Amino acid sequence: MQISSKEVFFLISLITIIFLIAPLFLIAYVSLYNRRKKKHNEETESLKRSFENELLKSQMEVQEQTLKTIAYDLHDNIGQLLGLTIITLSSININDPEKAMEKIAAAEDLAKRSVKEVRALSRLLDGEELISRGLIGAIAFELDWVEKSQLYKISYHSTVKTLPAKADKETIIFRLFQETLHNIIRHAKALEIIINLEFINDLLILSIADDGIGFNFTEIKKLHKGMGLQNIQKRVAMIGGTVSFDTAPGTGTKITITIPY
């Protein structure tokens, strides 16, 4: 069968078009791929910068909260101990040796307690030192200071013995814990605070509950009033976790933070 010149021309034209279009498609594909890759790299870099900024902010906030704790303890605890020491020493009557010895012993005991408290405070001056105890120890240590106020009944239950080393995550989680605790103290009018810490199937689950006045979470979120709540949600999401709020007016509040390890 003989192929006509028209068919030959059509075939040559088709092959020519294919050879011309194919490189254009290839160039367009490579260009699109490079743009997507560049955008992905920019987003990755932006997320990295955001995480680093959030970590730095969390570290600074841990230190700020620590300094507030120190200021409170210096004023209300160590100041009181030293004041009692001065009163005890100034009331010593050297003409009554027996009572004088009792008061000297009492003053010595007060001075030793003051020294012990000062040493504990000196360790708190460095937020990193607190985190170096590990998240479990840092939480327990923070709760000790809250319990000293004798304003709250504290219940702390932990089934976690050790955690994989994730210093960056621990700093942010500890700051989330501090922030939640601070919100309870400022707003909840609670008498009891219950903390549970669990590690199940590579998930760290931290729940903080109180018996305070509670709040309408939907309403607060709709009115954009809960900046602290939004901050908690943002930080939890940044480390790949989830957070839930179980609360209503008059029923207290329970916040559960779940972080993958």
PDB file of C-alpha atoms in Angstrom:
ATOM      1  CA  MET A   1       0.000   0.000   0.000  1.00  0.00           C
ATOM      2  CA  GLN A   2       1.442   3.328  -1.043  1.00  0.00           C
ATOM      3  CA  ILE A   3       1.417   6.222   1.432  1.00  0.00           C
ATOM      4  CA  SER A   4       0.317   9.474  -0.105  1.00  0.00           C
ATOM      5  CA  SER A   5       2.441  12.603   0.190  1.00  0.00           C
ATOM      6  CA  LYS A   6      -0.369  14.189   2.221  1.00  0.00           C
ATOM      7  CA  GLU A   7      -0.156  11.456   4.851  1.00  0.00           C
ATOM      8  CA  VAL A   8       3.635  11.695   4.925  1.00  0.00           C
ATOM      9  CA  PHE A   9       3.383  15.442   5.467  1.00  0.00           C
ATOM     10  CA  PHE A  10       0.809  14.959   8.244  1.00  0.00           C
ATOM     11  CA  LEU A  11       2.988  12.332   9.970  1.00  0.00           C
ATOM     12  CA  ILE A  12       6.094  14.529   9.767  1.00  0.00           C
ATOM     13  CA  SER A  13       4.096  17.514  11.093  1.00  0.00           C
ATOM     14  CA  LEU A  14       2.718  15.438  13.996  1.00  0.00           C
ATOM     15  CA  ILE A  15       6.166  14.138  14.961  1.00  0.00           C
ATOM     16  CA  THR A  16       7.569  17.687  14.711  1.00  0.00           C
ATOM     17  CA  ILE A  17       4.817  19.053  16.970  1.00  0.00           C
ATOM     18  CA  ILE A  18       5.357  16.262  19.514  1.00  0.00           C
ATOM     19  CA  PHE A  19       9.103  16.930  19.578  1.00  0.00           C
ATOM     20  CA  LEU A  20       8.447  20.653  20.001  1.00  0.00           C
ATOM     21  CA  ILE A  21       5.773  20.300  22.694  1.00  0.00           C
ATOM     22  CA  ALA A  22       7.470  17.547  24.735  1.00  0.00           C
ATOM     23  CA  PRO A  23      10.415  19.779  25.825  1.00  0.00           C
ATOM     24  CA  LEU A  24       7.957  22.562  26.684  1.00  0.00           C
ATOM     25  CA  PHE A  25       6.009  20.174  28.922  1.00  0.00           C
ATOM     26  CA  LEU A  26       9.275  18.964  30.470  1.00  0.00           C
ATOM     27  CA  ILE A  27      10.448  22.544  31.089  1.00  0.00           C
ATOM     28  CA  ALA A  28       7.054  23.464  32.566  1.00  0.00           C
ATOM     29  CA  TYR A  29       7.100  20.377  34.814  1.00  0.00           C
ATOM     30  CA  VAL A  30      10.666  21.038  36.038  1.00  0.00           C
ATOM     31  CA  SER A  31       9.798  24.704  36.643  1.00  0.00           C
ATOM     32  CA  LEU A  32       6.662  23.758  38.608  1.00  0.00           C
ATOM     33  CA  TYR A  33       8.614  21.145  40.614  1.00  0.00           C
ATOM     34  CA  ASN A  34      11.338  23.686  41.456  1.00  0.00           C
ATOM     35  CA  ARG A  35       8.739  26.256  42.528  1.00  0.00           C
ATOM     36  CA  ARG A  36       7.018  23.716  44.771  1.00  0.00           C
ATOM     37  CA  LYS A  37      10.341  22.576  46.184  1.00  0.00           C
ATOM     38  CA  LYS A  38      11.352  26.182  46.881  1.00  0.00           C
ATOM     39  CA  LYS A  39       7.993  26.877  48.528  1.00  0.00           C
ATOM     40  CA  HIS A  40       8.315  23.706  50.635  1.00  0.00           C
ATOM     41  CA  ASN A  41      11.843  24.692  51.717  1.00  0.00           C
ATOM     42  CA  GLU A  42      10.643  28.188  52.600  1.00  0.00           C
ATOM     43  CA  GLU A  43       7.735  26.766  54.630  1.00  0.00           C
ATOM     44  CA  THR A  44      10.075  24.313  56.376  1.00  0.00           C
ATOM     45  CA  GLU A  45      12.507  27.122  57.186  1.00  0.00           C
ATOM     46  CA  SER A  46       9.637  29.319  58.393  1.00  0.00           C
ATOM     47  CA  LEU A  47       8.352  26.520  60.657  1.00  0.00           C
ATOM     48  CA  LYS A  48      11.864  25.970  61.984  1.00  0.00           C
ATOM     49  CA  ARG A  49      12.256  29.684  62.758  1.00  0.00           C
ATOM     50  CA  SER A  50       8.803  29.757  64.395  1.00  0.00           C
ATOM     51  CA  PHE A  51       9.687  26.755  66.555  1.00  0.00           C
ATOM     52  CA  GLU A  52      13.029  28.286  67.579  1.00  0.00           C
ATOM     53  CA  ASN A  53      11.328  31.594  68.424  1.00  0.00           C
ATOM     54  CA  GLU A  54       8.634  29.793  70.415  1.00  0.00           C
ATOM     55  CA  LEU A  55      11.258  27.746  72.239  1.00  0.00           C
ATOM     56  CA  LEU A  56      13.223  30.884  73.133  1.00  0.00           C
ATOM     57  CA  LYS A  57      10.018  32.587  74.272  1.00  0.00           C
ATOM     58  CA  SER A  58       9.118  29.552  76.398  1.00  0.00           C
ATOM     59  CA  GLN A  59      12.578  29.508  77.996  1.00  0.00           C
ATOM     60  CA  MET A  60      12.288  33.205  78.837  1.00  0.00           C
ATOM     61  CA  GLU A  61       8.809  32.703  80.294  1.00  0.00           C
ATOM     62  CA  VAL A  62      10.032  29.770  82.408  1.00  0.00           C
ATOM     63  CA  GLN A  63      12.758  32.037  83.798  1.00  0.00           C
ATOM     64  CA  GLU A  64      10.292  34.901  84.359  1.00  0.00           C
ATOM     65  CA  GLN A  65       7.870  32.644  86.224  1.00  0.00           C
ATOM     66  CA  THR A  66      10.775  31.256  88.230  1.00  0.00           C
ATOM     67  CA  LEU A  67      11.846  34.775  89.256  1.00  0.00           C
ATOM     68  CA  LYS A  68       8.276  35.526  90.359  1.00  0.00           C
ATOM     69  CA  THR A  69       8.332  32.370  92.475  1.00  0.00           C
ATOM     70  CA  ILE A  70      11.646  33.453  94.014  1.00  0.00           C
ATOM     71  CA  ALA A  71      10.325  36.963  94.757  1.00  0.00           C
ATOM     72  CA  TYR A  72       7.244  35.484  96.424  1.00  0.00           C
ATOM     73  CA  ASP A  73       9.288  33.059  98.504  1.00  0.00           C
ATOM     74  CA  LEU A  74      11.842  35.678  99.546  1.00  0.00           C
ATOM     75  CA  HIS A  75       9.045  37.915 100.764  1.00  0.00           C
ATOM     76  CA  ASP A  76       6.657  35.427 102.341  1.00  0.00           C
ATOM     77  CA  ASN A  77       8.877  32.556 103.457  1.00  0.00           C
ATOM     78  CA  ILE A  78      12.534  33.418 103.929  1.00  0.00           C
ATOM     79  CA  GLY A  79      11.687  36.957 105.086  1.00  0.00           C
ATOM     80  CA  GLN A  80       9.387  35.495 107.727  1.00  0.00           C
ATOM     81  CA  LEU A  81      11.986  32.963 108.876  1.00  0.00           C
ATOM     82  CA  LEU A  82      14.674  35.637 109.224  1.00  0.00           C
ATOM     83  CA  GLY A  83      12.216  37.944 110.984  1.00  0.00           C
ATOM     84  CA  LEU A  84      11.437  35.211 113.528  1.00  0.00           C
ATOM     85  CA  THR A  85      15.178  34.590 113.969  1.00  0.00           C
ATOM     86  CA  ILE A  86      15.756  38.276 114.798  1.00  0.00           C
ATOM     87  CA  ILE A  87      12.821  38.364 117.239  1.00  0.00           C
ATOM     88  CA  THR A  88      14.033  35.172 118.950  1.00  0.00           C
ATOM     89  CA  LEU A  89      17.611  36.443 119.303  1.00  0.00           C
ATOM     90  CA  SER A  90      16.543  39.887 120.535  1.00  0.00           C
ATOM     91  CA  SER A  91      14.355  38.329 123.271  1.00  0.00           C
ATOM     92  CA  ILE A  92      17.222  36.359 124.841  1.00  0.00           C
ATOM     93  CA  ASN A  93      17.769  37.171 128.504  1.00  0.00           C
ATOM     94  CA  ILE A  94      21.356  36.302 129.458  1.00  0.00           C
ATOM     95  CA  ASN A  95      20.347  36.334 133.130  1.00  0.00           C
ATOM     96  CA  ASP A  96      18.197  33.254 132.496  1.00  0.00           C
ATOM     97  CA  PRO A  97      20.713  30.726 131.031  1.00  0.00           C
ATOM     98  CA  GLU A  98      18.203  27.877 130.630  1.00  0.00           C
ATOM     99  CA  LYS A  99      15.669  29.896 128.610  1.00  0.00           C
ATOM    100  CA  ALA A 100      18.508  31.624 126.765  1.00  0.00           C
ATOM    101  CA  MET A 101      19.825  28.242 125.530  1.00  0.00           C
ATOM    102  CA  GLU A 102      16.343  27.246 124.360  1.00  0.00           C
ATOM    103  CA  LYS A 103      15.981  30.462 122.368  1.00  0.00           C
ATOM    104  CA  ILE A 104      19.471  30.136 120.887  1.00  0.00           C
ATOM    105  CA  ALA A 105      18.625  26.587 119.753  1.00  0.00           C
ATOM    106  CA  ALA A 106      15.339  27.845 118.227  1.00  0.00           C
ATOM    107  CA  ALA A 107      17.182  30.683 116.439  1.00  0.00           C
ATOM    108  CA  GLU A 108      19.760  28.194 115.135  1.00  0.00           C
ATOM    109  CA  ASP A 109      16.966  25.985 113.768  1.00  0.00           C
ATOM    110  CA  LEU A 110      15.326  28.979 112.039  1.00  0.00           C
ATOM    111  CA  ALA A 111      18.689  30.007 110.532  1.00  0.00           C
ATOM    112  CA  LYS A 112      19.259  26.472 109.189  1.00  0.00           C
ATOM    113  CA  ARG A 113      15.795  26.462 107.608  1.00  0.00           C
ATOM    114  CA  SER A 114      16.551  29.852 106.014  1.00  0.00           C
ATOM    115  CA  VAL A 115      19.828  28.536 104.556  1.00  0.00           C
ATOM    116  CA  LYS A 116      18.030  25.480 103.166  1.00  0.00           C
ATOM    117  CA  GLU A 117      15.392  27.693 101.496  1.00  0.00           C
ATOM    118  CA  VAL A 118      18.047  30.024 100.036  1.00  0.00           C
ATOM    119  CA  ARG A 119      19.899  27.044  98.530  1.00  0.00           C
ATOM    120  CA  ALA A 120      16.682  25.802  96.942  1.00  0.00           C
ATOM    121  CA  LEU A 121      16.036  29.270  95.525  1.00  0.00           C
ATOM    122  CA  SER A 122      19.550  29.520  94.116  1.00  0.00           C
ATOM    123  CA  ARG A 123      18.890  26.348  92.124  1.00  0.00           C
ATOM    124  CA  LEU A 124      15.695  27.878  90.787  1.00  0.00           C
ATOM    125  CA  LEU A 125      17.505  30.950  89.439  1.00  0.00           C
ATOM    126  CA  ASP A 126      18.419  29.023  86.319  1.00  0.00           C
ATOM    127  CA  GLY A 127      15.341  27.755  84.446  1.00  0.00           C
ATOM    128  CA  GLU A 128      17.572  25.335  82.533  1.00  0.00           C
ATOM    129  CA  GLU A 129      18.639  23.762  85.833  1.00  0.00           C
ATOM    130  CA  LEU A 130      14.992  23.149  86.616  1.00  0.00           C
ATOM    131  CA  ILE A 131      14.446  21.445  83.246  1.00  0.00           C
ATOM    132  CA  SER A 132      17.671  19.462  83.733  1.00  0.00           C
ATOM    133  CA  ARG A 133      15.796  17.632  86.494  1.00  0.00           C
ATOM    134  CA  GLY A 134      13.641  16.225  83.703  1.00  0.00           C
ATOM    135  CA  LEU A 135      10.028  17.118  83.028  1.00  0.00           C
ATOM    136  CA  ILE A 136       8.719  14.827  85.786  1.00  0.00           C
ATOM    137  CA  GLY A 137      11.011  16.318  88.430  1.00  0.00           C
ATOM    138  CA  ALA A 138      10.418  19.895  87.224  1.00  0.00           C
ATOM    139  CA  ILE A 139       6.634  19.481  87.529  1.00  0.00           C
ATOM    140  CA  ALA A 140       6.951  18.005  91.033  1.00  0.00           C
ATOM    141  CA  PHE A 141       9.325  20.812  92.059  1.00  0.00           C
ATOM    142  CA  GLU A 142       6.948  23.503  90.738  1.00  0.00           C
ATOM    143  CA  LEU A 143       4.029  21.943  92.608  1.00  0.00           C
ATOM    144  CA  ASP A 144       6.027  22.002  95.856  1.00  0.00           C
ATOM    145  CA  TRP A 145       6.142  25.804  95.659  1.00  0.00           C
ATOM    146  CA  VAL A 146       2.392  26.033  94.989  1.00  0.00           C
ATOM    147  CA  GLU A 147       1.684  23.681  97.887  1.00  0.00           C
ATOM    148  CA  LYS A 148       3.736  25.883 100.227  1.00  0.00           C
ATOM    149  CA  SER A 149       1.098  28.599  99.917  1.00  0.00           C
ATOM    150  CA  GLN A 150      -1.355  26.219 101.667  1.00  0.00           C
ATOM    151  CA  LEU A 151      -4.131  27.666  99.482  1.00  0.00           C
ATOM    152  CA  TYR A 152      -4.637  24.513  97.412  1.00  0.00           C
ATOM    153  CA  LYS A 153      -4.889  20.787  97.898  1.00  0.00           C
ATOM    154  CA  ILE A 154      -2.459  19.357  95.337  1.00  0.00           C
ATOM    155  CA  SER A 155      -2.812  15.792  93.983  1.00  0.00           C
ATOM    156  CA  TYR A 156      -0.031  14.691  91.617  1.00  0.00           C
ATOM    157  CA  HIS A 157      -0.192  11.206  90.068  1.00  0.00           C
ATOM    158  CA  SER A 158       2.486  10.014  87.649  1.00  0.00           C
ATOM    159  CA  THR A 159       3.044   6.564  86.169  1.00  0.00           C
ATOM    160  CA  VAL A 160       6.032   7.882  84.194  1.00  0.00           C
ATOM    161  CA  LYS A 161       9.488   6.852  85.388  1.00  0.00           C
ATOM    162  CA  THR A 162      11.591   8.095  82.481  1.00  0.00           C
ATOM    163  CA  LEU A 163      11.019   9.843  79.164  1.00  0.00           C
ATOM    164  CA  PRO A 164      13.041   9.828  75.924  1.00  0.00           C
ATOM    165  CA  ALA A 165      15.411  12.816  75.890  1.00  0.00           C
ATOM    166  CA  LYS A 166      13.593  15.651  74.102  1.00  0.00           C
ATOM    167  CA  ALA A 167      14.907  18.818  75.751  1.00  0.00           C
ATOM    168  CA  ASP A 168      13.157  21.208  73.331  1.00  0.00           C
ATOM    169  CA  LYS A 169       9.798  19.523  73.804  1.00  0.00           C
ATOM    170  CA  GLU A 170      10.253  19.322  77.577  1.00  0.00           C
ATOM    171  CA  THR A 171      10.866  23.077  77.832  1.00  0.00           C
ATOM    172  CA  ILE A 172       7.669  23.867  75.913  1.00  0.00           C
ATOM    173  CA  ILE A 173       5.602  21.224  77.771  1.00  0.00           C
ATOM    174  CA  PHE A 174       6.848  22.511  81.122  1.00  0.00           C
ATOM    175  CA  ARG A 175       5.952  26.079  80.125  1.00  0.00           C
ATOM    176  CA  LEU A 176       2.477  24.854  79.083  1.00  0.00           C
ATOM    177  CA  PHE A 177       2.154  23.293  82.532  1.00  0.00           C
ATOM    178  CA  GLN A 178       3.305  26.519  84.231  1.00  0.00           C
ATOM    179  CA  GLU A 179       0.904  28.618  82.156  1.00  0.00           C
ATOM    180  CA  THR A 180      -2.065  26.360  82.928  1.00  0.00           C
ATOM    181  CA  LEU A 181      -1.203  26.340  86.637  1.00  0.00           C
ATOM    182  CA  HIS A 182      -0.851  30.137  86.596  1.00  0.00           C
ATOM    183  CA  ASN A 183      -4.287  30.486  84.929  1.00  0.00           C
ATOM    184  CA  ILE A 184      -5.844  28.318  87.654  1.00  0.00           C
ATOM    185  CA  ILE A 185      -4.264  30.437  90.394  1.00  0.00           C
ATOM    186  CA  ARG A 186      -5.345  33.713  88.744  1.00  0.00           C
ATOM    187  CA  HIS A 187      -8.843  32.892  87.512  1.00  0.00           C
ATOM    188  CA  ALA A 188     -10.280  29.567  88.694  1.00  0.00           C
ATOM    189  CA  LYS A 189     -10.938  30.288  92.409  1.00  0.00           C
ATOM    190  CA  ALA A 190     -10.122  26.622  92.978  1.00  0.00           C
ATOM    191  CA  LEU A 191      -9.349  24.766  96.188  1.00  0.00           C
ATOM    192  CA  GLU A 192      -7.993  21.561  94.641  1.00  0.00           C
ATOM    193  CA  ILE A 193      -5.675  20.937  91.688  1.00  0.00           C
ATOM    194  CA  ILE A 194      -5.213  17.426  90.269  1.00  0.00           C
ATOM    195  CA  ILE A 195      -2.345  16.595  87.898  1.00  0.00           C
ATOM    196  CA  ASN A 196      -1.951  13.286  86.045  1.00  0.00           C
ATOM    197  CA  LEU A 197       1.055  12.364  83.912  1.00  0.00           C
ATOM    198  CA  GLU A 198       1.059   9.198  81.775  1.00  0.00           C
ATOM    199  CA  PHE A 199       3.186   7.751  78.983  1.00  0.00           C
ATOM    200  CA  ILE A 200       1.190   5.334  76.804  1.00  0.00           C
ATOM    201  CA  ASN A 201       2.145   3.999  73.347  1.00  0.00           C
ATOM    202  CA  ASP A 202       4.753   6.727  72.740  1.00  0.00           C
ATOM    203  CA  LEU A 203       2.275   9.417  73.818  1.00  0.00           C
ATOM    204  CA  LEU A 204       2.824  11.708  76.789  1.00  0.00           C
ATOM    205  CA  ILE A 205      -0.543  12.619  78.348  1.00  0.00           C
ATOM    206  CA  LEU A 206      -0.623  15.498  80.827  1.00  0.00           C
ATOM    207  CA  SER A 207      -3.954  16.427  82.404  1.00  0.00           C
ATOM    208  CA  ILE A 208      -4.508  19.327  84.802  1.00  0.00           C
ATOM    209  CA  ALA A 209      -7.884  19.606  86.538  1.00  0.00           C
ATOM    210  CA  ASP A 210      -9.309  21.988  89.122  1.00  0.00           C
ATOM    211  CA  ASP A 211     -12.543  22.332  91.086  1.00  0.00           C
ATOM    212  CA  GLY A 212     -12.906  26.044  90.332  1.00  0.00           C
ATOM    213  CA  ILE A 213     -15.613  28.146  88.708  1.00  0.00           C
ATOM    214  CA  GLY A 214     -14.997  26.883  85.153  1.00  0.00           C
ATOM    215  CA  PHE A 215     -15.940  28.868  82.041  1.00  0.00           C
ATOM    216  CA  ASN A 216     -17.835  28.688  78.742  1.00  0.00           C
ATOM    217  CA  PHE A 217     -15.071  27.581  76.366  1.00  0.00           C
ATOM    218  CA  THR A 218     -17.119  28.075  73.166  1.00  0.00           C
ATOM    219  CA  GLU A 219     -18.144  31.584  74.163  1.00  0.00           C
ATOM    220  CA  ILE A 220     -14.619  32.587  75.206  1.00  0.00           C
ATOM    221  CA  LYS A 221     -13.201  31.255  71.921  1.00  0.00           C
ATOM    222  CA  LYS A 222     -15.903  32.964  69.834  1.00  0.00           C
ATOM    223  CA  LEU A 223     -15.248  36.335  71.476  1.00  0.00           C
ATOM    224  CA  HIS A 224     -11.438  35.887  71.103  1.00  0.00           C
ATOM    225  CA  LYS A 225     -10.975  36.600  74.818  1.00  0.00           C
ATOM    226  CA  GLY A 226      -8.966  33.532  75.756  1.00  0.00           C
ATOM    227  CA  MET A 227      -5.499  34.580  74.566  1.00  0.00           C
ATOM    228  CA  GLY A 228      -3.936  32.204  77.097  1.00  0.00           C
ATOM    229  CA  LEU A 229      -6.017  29.318  75.715  1.00  0.00           C
ATOM    230  CA  GLN A 230      -5.060  30.201  72.139  1.00  0.00           C
ATOM    231  CA  ASN A 231      -1.414  30.327  73.175  1.00  0.00           C
ATOM    232  CA  ILE A 232      -1.677  26.851  74.696  1.00  0.00           C
ATOM    233  CA  GLN A 233      -3.320  25.484  71.515  1.00  0.00           C
ATOM    234  CA  LYS A 234      -0.650  27.084  69.314  1.00  0.00           C
ATOM    235  CA  ARG A 235       2.265  25.691  71.328  1.00  0.00           C
ATOM    236  CA  VAL A 236       0.783  22.207  71.572  1.00  0.00           C
ATOM    237  CA  ALA A 237       0.253  22.137  67.784  1.00  0.00           C
ATOM    238  CA  MET A 238       3.834  23.323  67.241  1.00  0.00           C
ATOM    239  CA  ILE A 239       5.215  20.160  68.878  1.00  0.00           C
ATOM    240  CA  GLY A 240       2.746  17.902  67.055  1.00  0.00           C
ATOM    241  CA  GLY A 241       0.310  17.425  69.913  1.00  0.00           C
ATOM    242  CA  THR A 242      -3.368  17.952  70.711  1.00  0.00           C
ATOM    243  CA  VAL A 243      -5.166  19.647  73.583  1.00  0.00           C
ATOM    244  CA  SER A 244      -8.728  19.320  74.862  1.00  0.00           C
ATOM    245  CA  PHE A 245     -10.662  21.555  77.271  1.00  0.00           C
ATOM    246  CA  ASP A 246     -13.386  20.011  79.402  1.00  0.00           C
ATOM    247  CA  THR A 247     -15.146  22.808  81.274  1.00  0.00           C
ATOM    248  CA  ALA A 248     -18.420  24.607  81.921  1.00  0.00           C
ATOM    249  CA  PRO A 249     -19.445  27.376  84.312  1.00  0.00           C
ATOM    250  CA  GLY A 250     -19.545  26.045  87.871  1.00  0.00           C
ATOM    251  CA  THR A 251     -18.006  22.635  87.075  1.00  0.00           C
ATOM    252  CA  GLY A 252     -14.263  23.272  87.186  1.00  0.00           C
ATOM    253  CA  THR A 253     -11.864  22.729  84.305  1.00  0.00           C
ATOM    254  CA  LYS A 254      -9.789  19.857  82.952  1.00  0.00           C
ATOM    255  CA  ILE A 255      -7.132  20.432  80.319  1.00  0.00           C
ATOM    256  CA  THR A 256      -5.586  17.370  78.653  1.00  0.00           C
ATOM    257  CA  ILE A 257      -2.427  17.747  76.575  1.00  0.00           C
ATOM    258  CA  THR A 258      -1.271  14.807  74.418  1.00  0.00           C
ATOM    259  CA  ILE A 259       2.219  14.921  72.898  1.00  0.00           C
ATOM    260  CA  PRO A 260       3.787  12.246  70.627  1.00  0.00           C
ATOM    261  CA  TYR A 261       7.287  11.124  71.654  1.00  0.00           C
TER     262      TYR A 261
END
